[in-house]
């Protein structure tokens, strides 16, 4: 039996992730004011928290991920098989810098019912790559003239 997950950014700086109505993950910002600084959040399902960077860098061993911008609803994360995972979250500011990150281990059981708390704490993480520019809180290839909500850009 798979576990279904979706993600949505909620006013007040919280992020909710639910798995088939059985598991829910509450992403919190500490301090609370950090949530005001975060424009978008990406949550990655990873094999383990042990291998994840503490500085908000790119996650390792990503199984799937979703991203949401404040005021919008993200796509469904999809089916997850019961097992042990890490949920690695990163938050970006308006100027495209990673300003929050955190990871929590999850032991998801079929038929389980629990709330998992993923705390994002301040980091001085990476921004856009040298060949990218920051537009509306997202990094885009330099020279791209028009970028859609999906992140695809036209030259």
PDB file of N, CA and C in Angstrom, residues 1-95:
ATOM      1  N   UNK A   1       0.838  -1.174   0.000  1.00  0.00           N
ATOM      2  CA  UNK A   1       0.000   0.000   0.000  1.00  0.00           C
ATOM      3  C   UNK A   1       0.883   1.238   0.000  1.00  0.00           C
ATOM      4  N   UNK A   2       0.696   2.126  -0.980  1.00  0.00           N
ATOM      5  CA  UNK A   2       1.491   3.336  -1.084  1.00  0.00           C
ATOM      6  C   UNK A   2       0.933   4.439  -0.205  1.00  0.00           C
ATOM      7  N   UNK A   3       1.756   5.421   0.098  1.00  0.00           N
ATOM      8  CA  UNK A   3       1.347   6.579   0.871  1.00  0.00           C
ATOM      9  C   UNK A   3       1.308   7.763  -0.077  1.00  0.00           C
ATOM     10  N   UNK A   4       0.227   8.510  -0.088  1.00  0.00           N
ATOM     11  CA  UNK A   4       0.069   9.646  -0.979  1.00  0.00           C
ATOM     12  C   UNK A   4       0.478  10.920  -0.241  1.00  0.00           C
ATOM     13  N   UNK A   5       1.112  11.846  -0.945  1.00  0.00           N
ATOM     14  CA  UNK A   5       1.560  13.072  -0.303  1.00  0.00           C
ATOM     15  C   UNK A   5       1.283  14.279  -1.186  1.00  0.00           C
ATOM     16  N   UNK A   6       0.986  15.392  -0.563  1.00  0.00           N
ATOM     17  CA  UNK A   6       0.840  16.660  -1.258  1.00  0.00           C
ATOM     18  C   UNK A   6       1.428  17.748  -0.378  1.00  0.00           C
ATOM     19  N   UNK A   7       1.622  18.924  -0.945  1.00  0.00           N
ATOM     20  CA  UNK A   7       2.283  19.986  -0.195  1.00  0.00           C
ATOM     21  C   UNK A   7       1.639  21.321  -0.539  1.00  0.00           C
ATOM     22  N   UNK A   8       1.502  22.203   0.433  1.00  0.00           N
ATOM     23  CA  UNK A   8       0.948  23.539   0.198  1.00  0.00           C
ATOM     24  C   UNK A   8       1.550  24.506   1.205  1.00  0.00           C
ATOM     25  N   UNK A   9       1.880  25.712   0.753  1.00  0.00           N
ATOM     26  CA  UNK A   9       2.393  26.740   1.645  1.00  0.00           C
ATOM     27  C   UNK A   9       1.208  27.483   2.243  1.00  0.00           C
ATOM     28  N   UNK A  10       1.196  27.608   3.543  1.00  0.00           N
ATOM     29  CA  UNK A  10       0.084  28.202   4.262  1.00  0.00           C
ATOM     30  C   UNK A  10       0.529  29.540   4.831  1.00  0.00           C
ATOM     31  N   UNK A  11      -0.367  30.522   4.854  1.00  0.00           N
ATOM     32  CA  UNK A  11      -0.037  31.818   5.442  1.00  0.00           C
ATOM     33  C   UNK A  11       0.425  31.626   6.875  1.00  0.00           C
ATOM     34  N   UNK A  12       1.339  32.465   7.292  1.00  0.00           N
ATOM     35  CA  UNK A  12       1.866  32.365   8.641  1.00  0.00           C
ATOM     36  C   UNK A  12       3.178  31.595   8.686  1.00  0.00           C
ATOM     37  N   UNK A  13       3.710  31.219   7.539  1.00  0.00           N
ATOM     38  CA  UNK A  13       5.011  30.595   7.489  1.00  0.00           C
ATOM     39  C   UNK A  13       5.032  29.117   7.770  1.00  0.00           C
ATOM     40  N   UNK A  14       3.931  28.426   7.684  1.00  0.00           N
ATOM     41  CA  UNK A  14       3.922  26.983   7.890  1.00  0.00           C
ATOM     42  C   UNK A  14       3.735  26.272   6.567  1.00  0.00           C
ATOM     43  N   UNK A  15       4.188  25.067   6.514  1.00  0.00           N
ATOM     44  CA  UNK A  15       4.075  24.248   5.320  1.00  0.00           C
ATOM     45  C   UNK A  15       3.509  22.911   5.737  1.00  0.00           C
ATOM     46  N   UNK A  16       2.481  22.431   5.065  1.00  0.00           N
ATOM     47  CA  UNK A  16       1.862  21.161   5.432  1.00  0.00           C
ATOM     48  C   UNK A  16       2.088  20.141   4.339  1.00  0.00           C
ATOM     49  N   UNK A  17       2.439  18.940   4.710  1.00  0.00           N
ATOM     50  CA  UNK A  17       2.649  17.830   3.790  1.00  0.00           C
ATOM     51  C   UNK A  17       1.857  16.662   4.317  1.00  0.00           C
ATOM     52  N   UNK A  18       0.938  16.144   3.525  1.00  0.00           N
ATOM     53  CA  UNK A  18       0.108  15.033   3.988  1.00  0.00           C
ATOM     54  C   UNK A  18       0.323  13.804   3.151  1.00  0.00           C
ATOM     55  N   UNK A  19       0.305  12.648   3.735  1.00  0.00           N
ATOM     56  CA  UNK A  19       0.473  11.376   3.028  1.00  0.00           C
ATOM     57  C   UNK A  19      -0.824  10.592   3.137  1.00  0.00           C
ATOM     58  N   UNK A  20      -1.663  10.678   2.127  1.00  0.00           N
ATOM     59  CA  UNK A  20      -2.880   9.895   2.073  1.00  0.00           C
ATOM     60  C   UNK A  20      -3.812  10.121   3.246  1.00  0.00           C
ATOM     61  N   UNK A  21      -3.732  11.269   3.889  1.00  0.00           N
ATOM     62  CA  UNK A  21      -4.582  11.541   5.022  1.00  0.00           C
ATOM     63  C   UNK A  21      -4.167  10.793   6.277  1.00  0.00           C
ATOM     64  N   UNK A  22      -3.143   9.980   6.195  1.00  0.00           N
ATOM     65  CA  UNK A  22      -2.704   9.193   7.343  1.00  0.00           C
ATOM     66  C   UNK A  22      -1.502   9.836   8.039  1.00  0.00           C
ATOM     67  N   UNK A  23      -0.567  10.324   7.261  1.00  0.00           N
ATOM     68  CA  UNK A  23       0.602  10.998   7.821  1.00  0.00           C
ATOM     69  C   UNK A  23       0.529  12.465   7.426  1.00  0.00           C
ATOM     70  N   UNK A  24       0.954  13.318   8.317  1.00  0.00           N
ATOM     71  CA  UNK A  24       1.091  14.722   7.969  1.00  0.00           C
ATOM     72  C   UNK A  24       2.433  15.200   8.490  1.00  0.00           C
ATOM     73  N   UNK A  25       3.015  16.112   7.748  1.00  0.00           N
ATOM     74  CA  UNK A  25       4.292  16.688   8.142  1.00  0.00           C
ATOM     75  C   UNK A  25       4.100  18.192   8.203  1.00  0.00           C
ATOM     76  N   UNK A  26       4.399  18.758   9.340  1.00  0.00           N
ATOM     77  CA  UNK A  26       4.307  20.190   9.549  1.00  0.00           C
ATOM     78  C   UNK A  26       5.712  20.767   9.489  1.00  0.00           C
ATOM     79  N   UNK A  27       5.941  21.654   8.538  1.00  0.00           N
ATOM     80  CA  UNK A  27       7.242  22.310   8.430  1.00  0.00           C
ATOM     81  C   UNK A  27       7.130  23.648   9.130  1.00  0.00           C
ATOM     82  N   UNK A  28       7.998  23.838  10.120  1.00  0.00           N
ATOM     83  CA  UNK A  28       7.982  25.061  10.921  1.00  0.00           C
ATOM     84  C   UNK A  28       9.284  25.824  10.716  1.00  0.00           C
ATOM     85  N   UNK A  29       9.206  27.118  10.924  1.00  0.00           N
ATOM     86  CA  UNK A  29      10.374  27.981  10.821  1.00  0.00           C
ATOM     87  C   UNK A  29      10.757  28.444  12.216  1.00  0.00           C
ATOM     88  N   UNK A  30      12.041  28.329  12.548  1.00  0.00           N
ATOM     89  CA  UNK A  30      12.519  28.777  13.847  1.00  0.00           C
ATOM     90  C   UNK A  30      13.714  29.686  13.670  1.00  0.00           C
ATOM     91  N   UNK A  31      13.620  30.938  13.985  1.00  0.00           N
ATOM     92  CA  UNK A  31      12.494  31.600  14.634  1.00  0.00           C
ATOM     93  C   UNK A  31      11.331  31.828  13.664  1.00  0.00           C
ATOM     94  N   UNK A  32      10.161  32.164  14.213  1.00  0.00           N
ATOM     95  CA  UNK A  32       8.968  32.373  13.396  1.00  0.00           C
ATOM     96  C   UNK A  32       9.190  33.411  12.314  1.00  0.00           C
ATOM     97  N   UNK A  33       9.987  34.440  12.603  1.00  0.00           N
ATOM     98  CA  UNK A  33      10.240  35.510  11.634  1.00  0.00           C
ATOM     99  C   UNK A  33      10.927  34.983  10.375  1.00  0.00           C
ATOM    100  N   UNK A  34      11.593  33.845  10.474  1.00  0.00           N
ATOM    101  CA  UNK A  34      12.228  33.242   9.304  1.00  0.00           C
ATOM    102  C   UNK A  34      11.178  32.902   8.247  1.00  0.00           C
ATOM    103  N   UNK A  35       9.995  32.483   8.679  1.00  0.00           N
ATOM    104  CA  UNK A  35       8.915  32.178   7.747  1.00  0.00           C
ATOM    105  C   UNK A  35       8.497  33.368   6.913  1.00  0.00           C
ATOM    106  N   UNK A  36       8.631  34.576   7.469  1.00  0.00           N
ATOM    107  CA  UNK A  36       8.300  35.789   6.723  1.00  0.00           C
ATOM    108  C   UNK A  36       9.318  36.061   5.628  1.00  0.00           C
ATOM    109  N   UNK A  37      10.536  35.601   5.822  1.00  0.00           N
ATOM    110  CA  UNK A  37      11.609  35.826   4.863  1.00  0.00           C
ATOM    111  C   UNK A  37      11.578  34.821   3.712  1.00  0.00           C
ATOM    112  N   UNK A  38      10.988  33.651   3.947  1.00  0.00           N
ATOM    113  CA  UNK A  38      10.991  32.572   2.952  1.00  0.00           C
ATOM    114  C   UNK A  38       9.883  32.799   1.921  1.00  0.00           C
ATOM    115  N   UNK A  39      10.288  32.839   0.649  1.00  0.00           N
ATOM    116  CA  UNK A  39       9.347  33.018  -0.453  1.00  0.00           C
ATOM    117  C   UNK A  39       8.881  31.676  -1.017  1.00  0.00           C
ATOM    118  N   UNK A  40       9.794  30.714  -1.085  1.00  0.00           N
ATOM    119  CA  UNK A  40       9.446  29.399  -1.620  1.00  0.00           C
ATOM    120  C   UNK A  40      10.174  28.322  -0.840  1.00  0.00           C
ATOM    121  N   UNK A  41       9.567  27.142  -0.817  1.00  0.00           N
ATOM    122  CA  UNK A  41      10.112  26.006  -0.078  1.00  0.00           C
ATOM    123  C   UNK A  41      10.106  24.791  -0.990  1.00  0.00           C
ATOM    124  N   UNK A  42      11.168  24.009  -0.909  1.00  0.00           N
ATOM    125  CA  UNK A  42      11.236  22.720  -1.605  1.00  0.00           C
ATOM    126  C   UNK A  42      11.431  21.640  -0.544  1.00  0.00           C
ATOM    127  N   UNK A  43      10.585  20.608  -0.592  1.00  0.00           N
ATOM    128  CA  UNK A  43      10.719  19.456   0.292  1.00  0.00           C
ATOM    129  C   UNK A  43      11.099  18.268  -0.565  1.00  0.00           C
ATOM    130  N   UNK A  44      12.196  17.622  -0.208  1.00  0.00           N
ATOM    131  CA  UNK A  44      12.705  16.464  -0.947  1.00  0.00           C
ATOM    132  C   UNK A  44      12.579  15.222  -0.075  1.00  0.00           C
ATOM    133  N   UNK A  45      12.053  14.160  -0.653  1.00  0.00           N
ATOM    134  CA  UNK A  45      12.079  12.860   0.005  1.00  0.00           C
ATOM    135  C   UNK A  45      13.430  12.257  -0.342  1.00  0.00           C
ATOM    136  N   UNK A  46      14.227  11.969   0.679  1.00  0.00           N
ATOM    137  CA  UNK A  46      15.580  11.458   0.477  1.00  0.00           C
ATOM    138  C   UNK A  46      15.727  10.127   1.205  1.00  0.00           C
ATOM    139  N   UNK A  47      16.762   9.389   0.851  1.00  0.00           N
ATOM    140  CA  UNK A  47      16.985   8.082   1.476  1.00  0.00           C
ATOM    141  C   UNK A  47      17.278   8.204   2.959  1.00  0.00           C
ATOM    142  N   UNK A  48      18.007   9.272   3.350  1.00  0.00           N
ATOM    143  CA  UNK A  48      18.408   9.422   4.747  1.00  0.00           C
ATOM    144  C   UNK A  48      18.792  10.869   5.020  1.00  0.00           C
ATOM    145  N   UNK A  49      18.560  11.334   6.228  1.00  0.00           N
ATOM    146  CA  UNK A  49      19.016  12.669   6.630  1.00  0.00           C
ATOM    147  C   UNK A  49      20.524  12.704   6.866  1.00  0.00           C
ATOM    148  N   UNK A  50      21.115  11.561   7.154  1.00  0.00           N
ATOM    149  CA  UNK A  50      22.537  11.505   7.514  1.00  0.00           C
ATOM    150  C   UNK A  50      23.444  12.066   6.427  1.00  0.00           C
ATOM    151  N   UNK A  51      23.041  11.941   5.165  1.00  0.00           N
ATOM    152  CA  UNK A  51      23.893  12.376   4.059  1.00  0.00           C
ATOM    153  C   UNK A  51      23.576  13.777   3.553  1.00  0.00           C
ATOM    154  N   UNK A  52      22.672  14.495   4.214  1.00  0.00           N
ATOM    155  CA  UNK A  52      22.230  15.788   3.704  1.00  0.00           C
ATOM    156  C   UNK A  52      23.110  16.917   4.216  1.00  0.00           C
ATOM    157  N   UNK A  53      23.358  17.930   3.358  1.00  0.00           N
ATOM    158  CA  UNK A  53      24.200  19.050   3.778  1.00  0.00           C
ATOM    159  C   UNK A  53      23.505  19.906   4.831  1.00  0.00           C
ATOM    160  N   UNK A  54      24.264  20.376   5.805  1.00  0.00           N
ATOM    161  CA  UNK A  54      23.705  21.201   6.883  1.00  0.00           C
ATOM    162  C   UNK A  54      23.579  22.663   6.472  1.00  0.00           C
ATOM    163  N   UNK A  55      24.194  23.035   5.334  1.00  0.00           N
ATOM    164  CA  UNK A  55      24.225  24.446   4.931  1.00  0.00           C
ATOM    165  C   UNK A  55      23.148  24.817   3.911  1.00  0.00           C
ATOM    166  N   UNK A  56      22.175  23.926   3.676  1.00  0.00           N
ATOM    167  CA  UNK A  56      21.127  24.231   2.710  1.00  0.00           C
ATOM    168  C   UNK A  56      21.514  23.916   1.280  1.00  0.00           C
ATOM    169  N   UNK A  57      22.588  23.159   1.100  1.00  0.00           N
ATOM    170  CA  UNK A  57      23.033  22.784  -0.239  1.00  0.00           C
ATOM    171  C   UNK A  57      22.095  21.773  -0.890  1.00  0.00           C
ATOM    172  N   UNK A  58      22.427  21.373  -2.105  1.00  0.00           N
ATOM    173  CA  UNK A  58      21.618  20.422  -2.867  1.00  0.00           C
ATOM    174  C   UNK A  58      21.488  19.097  -2.118  1.00  0.00           C
ATOM    175  N   UNK A  59      20.271  18.561  -2.068  1.00  0.00           N
ATOM    176  CA  UNK A  59      20.077  17.278  -1.381  1.00  0.00           C
ATOM    177  C   UNK A  59      20.721  16.126  -2.139  1.00  0.00           C
ATOM    178  N   UNK A  60      21.029  15.070  -1.417  1.00  0.00           N
ATOM    179  CA  UNK A  60      21.625  13.865  -2.009  1.00  0.00           C
ATOM    180  C   UNK A  60      20.599  12.737  -1.964  1.00  0.00           C
ATOM    181  N   UNK A  61      20.656  11.839  -2.936  1.00  0.00           N
ATOM    182  CA  UNK A  61      19.798  10.648  -2.999  1.00  0.00           C
ATOM    183  C   UNK A  61      18.311  11.018  -2.937  1.00  0.00           C
ATOM    184  N   UNK A  62      17.904  11.949  -3.822  1.00  0.00           N
ATOM    185  CA  UNK A  62      16.516  12.409  -3.863  1.00  0.00           C
ATOM    186  C   UNK A  62      15.644  11.370  -4.552  1.00  0.00           C
ATOM    187  N   UNK A  63      14.561  11.007  -3.869  1.00  0.00           N
ATOM    188  CA  UNK A  63      13.588  10.069  -4.445  1.00  0.00           C
ATOM    189  C   UNK A  63      12.496  10.826  -5.189  1.00  0.00           C
ATOM    190  N   UNK A  64      12.096  11.952  -4.662  1.00  0.00           N
ATOM    191  CA  UNK A  64      11.156  12.872  -5.308  1.00  0.00           C
ATOM    192  C   UNK A  64      11.130  14.151  -4.512  1.00  0.00           C
ATOM    193  N   UNK A  65      10.616  15.212  -5.149  1.00  0.00           N
ATOM    194  CA  UNK A  65      10.542  16.486  -4.441  1.00  0.00           C
ATOM    195  C   UNK A  65       9.446  17.352  -5.038  1.00  0.00           C
ATOM    196  N   UNK A  66       8.991  18.277  -4.230  1.00  0.00           N
ATOM    197  CA  UNK A  66       8.006  19.258  -4.658  1.00  0.00           C
ATOM    198  C   UNK A  66       8.439  20.621  -4.144  1.00  0.00           C
ATOM    199  N   UNK A  67       7.992  21.642  -4.858  1.00  0.00           N
ATOM    200  CA  UNK A  67       8.310  23.009  -4.483  1.00  0.00           C
ATOM    201  C   UNK A  67       7.026  23.816  -4.507  1.00  0.00           C
ATOM    202  N   UNK A  68       6.945  24.768  -3.611  1.00  0.00           N
ATOM    203  CA  UNK A  68       5.771  25.632  -3.575  1.00  0.00           C
ATOM    204  C   UNK A  68       6.206  27.061  -3.274  1.00  0.00           C
ATOM    205  N   UNK A  69       5.558  27.995  -3.958  1.00  0.00           N
ATOM    206  CA  UNK A  69       5.785  29.419  -3.739  1.00  0.00           C
ATOM    207  C   UNK A  69       4.647  29.933  -2.871  1.00  0.00           C
ATOM    208  N   UNK A  70       4.968  30.843  -1.972  1.00  0.00           N
ATOM    209  CA  UNK A  70       3.953  31.401  -1.075  1.00  0.00           C
ATOM    210  C   UNK A  70       2.733  31.854  -1.882  1.00  0.00           C
ATOM    211  N   UNK A  71       1.562  31.462  -1.405  1.00  0.00           N
ATOM    212  CA  UNK A  71       0.318  31.847  -2.045  1.00  0.00           C
ATOM    213  C   UNK A  71      -0.157  30.896  -3.128  1.00  0.00           C
ATOM    214  N   UNK A  72       0.607  29.852  -3.403  1.00  0.00           N
ATOM    215  CA  UNK A  72       0.236  28.874  -4.433  1.00  0.00           C
ATOM    216  C   UNK A  72       0.175  27.486  -3.825  1.00  0.00           C
ATOM    217  N   UNK A  73      -0.467  26.572  -4.535  1.00  0.00           N
ATOM    218  CA  UNK A  73      -0.540  25.176  -4.117  1.00  0.00           C
ATOM    219  C   UNK A  73       0.394  24.368  -5.006  1.00  0.00           C
ATOM    220  N   UNK A  74       1.154  23.490  -4.416  1.00  0.00           N
ATOM    221  CA  UNK A  74       2.097  22.656  -5.167  1.00  0.00           C
ATOM    222  C   UNK A  74       1.406  21.412  -5.699  1.00  0.00           C
ATOM    223  N   UNK A  75       2.068  20.780  -6.648  1.00  0.00           N
ATOM    224  CA  UNK A  75       1.590  19.505  -7.173  1.00  0.00           C
ATOM    225  C   UNK A  75       1.737  18.415  -6.111  1.00  0.00           C
ATOM    226  N   UNK A  76       1.038  17.311  -6.317  1.00  0.00           N
ATOM    227  CA  UNK A  76       1.129  16.185  -5.384  1.00  0.00           C
ATOM    228  C   UNK A  76       2.528  15.588  -5.417  1.00  0.00           C
ATOM    229  N   UNK A  77       2.985  15.160  -4.278  1.00  0.00           N
ATOM    230  CA  UNK A  77       4.285  14.499  -4.189  1.00  0.00           C
ATOM    231  C   UNK A  77       4.228  13.109  -4.788  1.00  0.00           C
ATOM    232  N   UNK A  78       3.079  12.458  -4.715  1.00  0.00           N
ATOM    233  CA  UNK A  78       2.903  11.139  -5.320  1.00  0.00           C
ATOM    234  C   UNK A  78       2.935  10.024  -4.297  1.00  0.00           C
ATOM    235  N   UNK A  79       3.005   8.808  -4.813  1.00  0.00           N
ATOM    236  CA  UNK A  79       2.976   7.611  -3.960  1.00  0.00           C
ATOM    237  C   UNK A  79       4.340   7.347  -3.333  1.00  0.00           C
ATOM    238  N   UNK A  80       4.327   7.027  -2.068  1.00  0.00           N
ATOM    239  CA  UNK A  80       5.525   6.614  -1.350  1.00  0.00           C
ATOM    240  C   UNK A  80       5.255   5.253  -0.735  1.00  0.00           C
ATOM    241  N   UNK A  81       6.156   4.341  -0.920  1.00  0.00           N
ATOM    242  CA  UNK A  81       6.023   3.025  -0.303  1.00  0.00           C
ATOM    243  C   UNK A  81       6.348   3.129   1.182  1.00  0.00           C
ATOM    244  N   UNK A  82       5.753   2.309   2.020  1.00  0.00           N
ATOM    245  CA  UNK A  82       6.122   2.301   3.438  1.00  0.00           C
ATOM    246  C   UNK A  82       7.629   2.045   3.586  1.00  0.00           C
ATOM    247  N   UNK A  83       8.254   2.698   4.543  1.00  0.00           N
ATOM    248  CA  UNK A  83       9.685   2.517   4.769  1.00  0.00           C
ATOM    249  C   UNK A  83      10.273   3.706   5.499  1.00  0.00           C
ATOM    250  N   UNK A  84      11.593   3.756   5.562  1.00  0.00           N
ATOM    251  CA  UNK A  84      12.305   4.829   6.233  1.00  0.00           C
ATOM    252  C   UNK A  84      12.814   5.820   5.205  1.00  0.00           C
ATOM    253  N   UNK A  85      12.549   7.099   5.477  1.00  0.00           N
ATOM    254  CA  UNK A  85      12.933   8.188   4.580  1.00  0.00           C
ATOM    255  C   UNK A  85      13.458   9.347   5.410  1.00  0.00           C
ATOM    256  N   UNK A  86      14.031  10.303   4.705  1.00  0.00           N
ATOM    257  CA  UNK A  86      14.298  11.611   5.272  1.00  0.00           C
ATOM    258  C   UNK A  86      13.467  12.611   4.493  1.00  0.00           C
ATOM    259  N   UNK A  87      12.990  13.636   5.167  1.00  0.00           N
ATOM    260  CA  UNK A  87      12.347  14.769   4.502  1.00  0.00           C
ATOM    261  C   UNK A  87      13.280  15.951   4.689  1.00  0.00           C
ATOM    262  N   UNK A  88      13.865  16.414   3.598  1.00  0.00           N
ATOM    263  CA  UNK A  88      14.842  17.500   3.624  1.00  0.00           C
ATOM    264  C   UNK A  88      14.172  18.735   3.032  1.00  0.00           C
ATOM    265  N   UNK A  89      14.072  19.786   3.818  1.00  0.00           N
ATOM    266  CA  UNK A  89      13.430  21.009   3.356  1.00  0.00           C
ATOM    267  C   UNK A  89      14.415  22.142   3.244  1.00  0.00           C
ATOM    268  N   UNK A  90      14.186  22.987   2.225  1.00  0.00           N
ATOM    269  CA  UNK A  90      14.990  24.194   2.040  1.00  0.00           C
ATOM    270  C   UNK A  90      14.059  25.353   1.710  1.00  0.00           C
ATOM    271  N   UNK A  91      14.362  26.530   2.233  1.00  0.00           N
ATOM    272  CA  UNK A  91      13.579  27.725   1.956  1.00  0.00           C
ATOM    273  C   UNK A  91      14.444  28.811   1.355  1.00  0.00           C
ATOM    274  N   UNK A  92      13.905  29.451   0.295  1.00  0.00           N
ATOM    275  CA  UNK A  92      14.625  30.505  -0.410  1.00  0.00           C
ATOM    276  C   UNK A  92      13.990  31.862  -0.140  1.00  0.00           C
ATOM    277  N   UNK A  93      14.827  32.872  -0.071  1.00  0.00           N
ATOM    278  CA  UNK A  93      14.355  34.244   0.092  1.00  0.00           C
ATOM    279  C   UNK A  93      14.052  34.840  -1.282  1.00  0.00           C
ATOM    280  N   UNK A  94      13.535  36.062  -1.251  1.00  0.00           N
ATOM    281  CA  UNK A  94      13.199  36.787  -2.472  1.00  0.00           C
ATOM    282  C   UNK A  94      14.416  37.007  -3.366  1.00  0.00           C
ATOM    283  N   UNK A  95      15.615  37.077  -2.779  1.00  0.00           N
ATOM    284  CA  UNK A  95      16.826  37.301  -3.570  1.00  0.00           C
ATOM    285  C   UNK A  95      17.536  35.993  -3.932  1.00  0.00           C
TER     286      UNK A  95
END
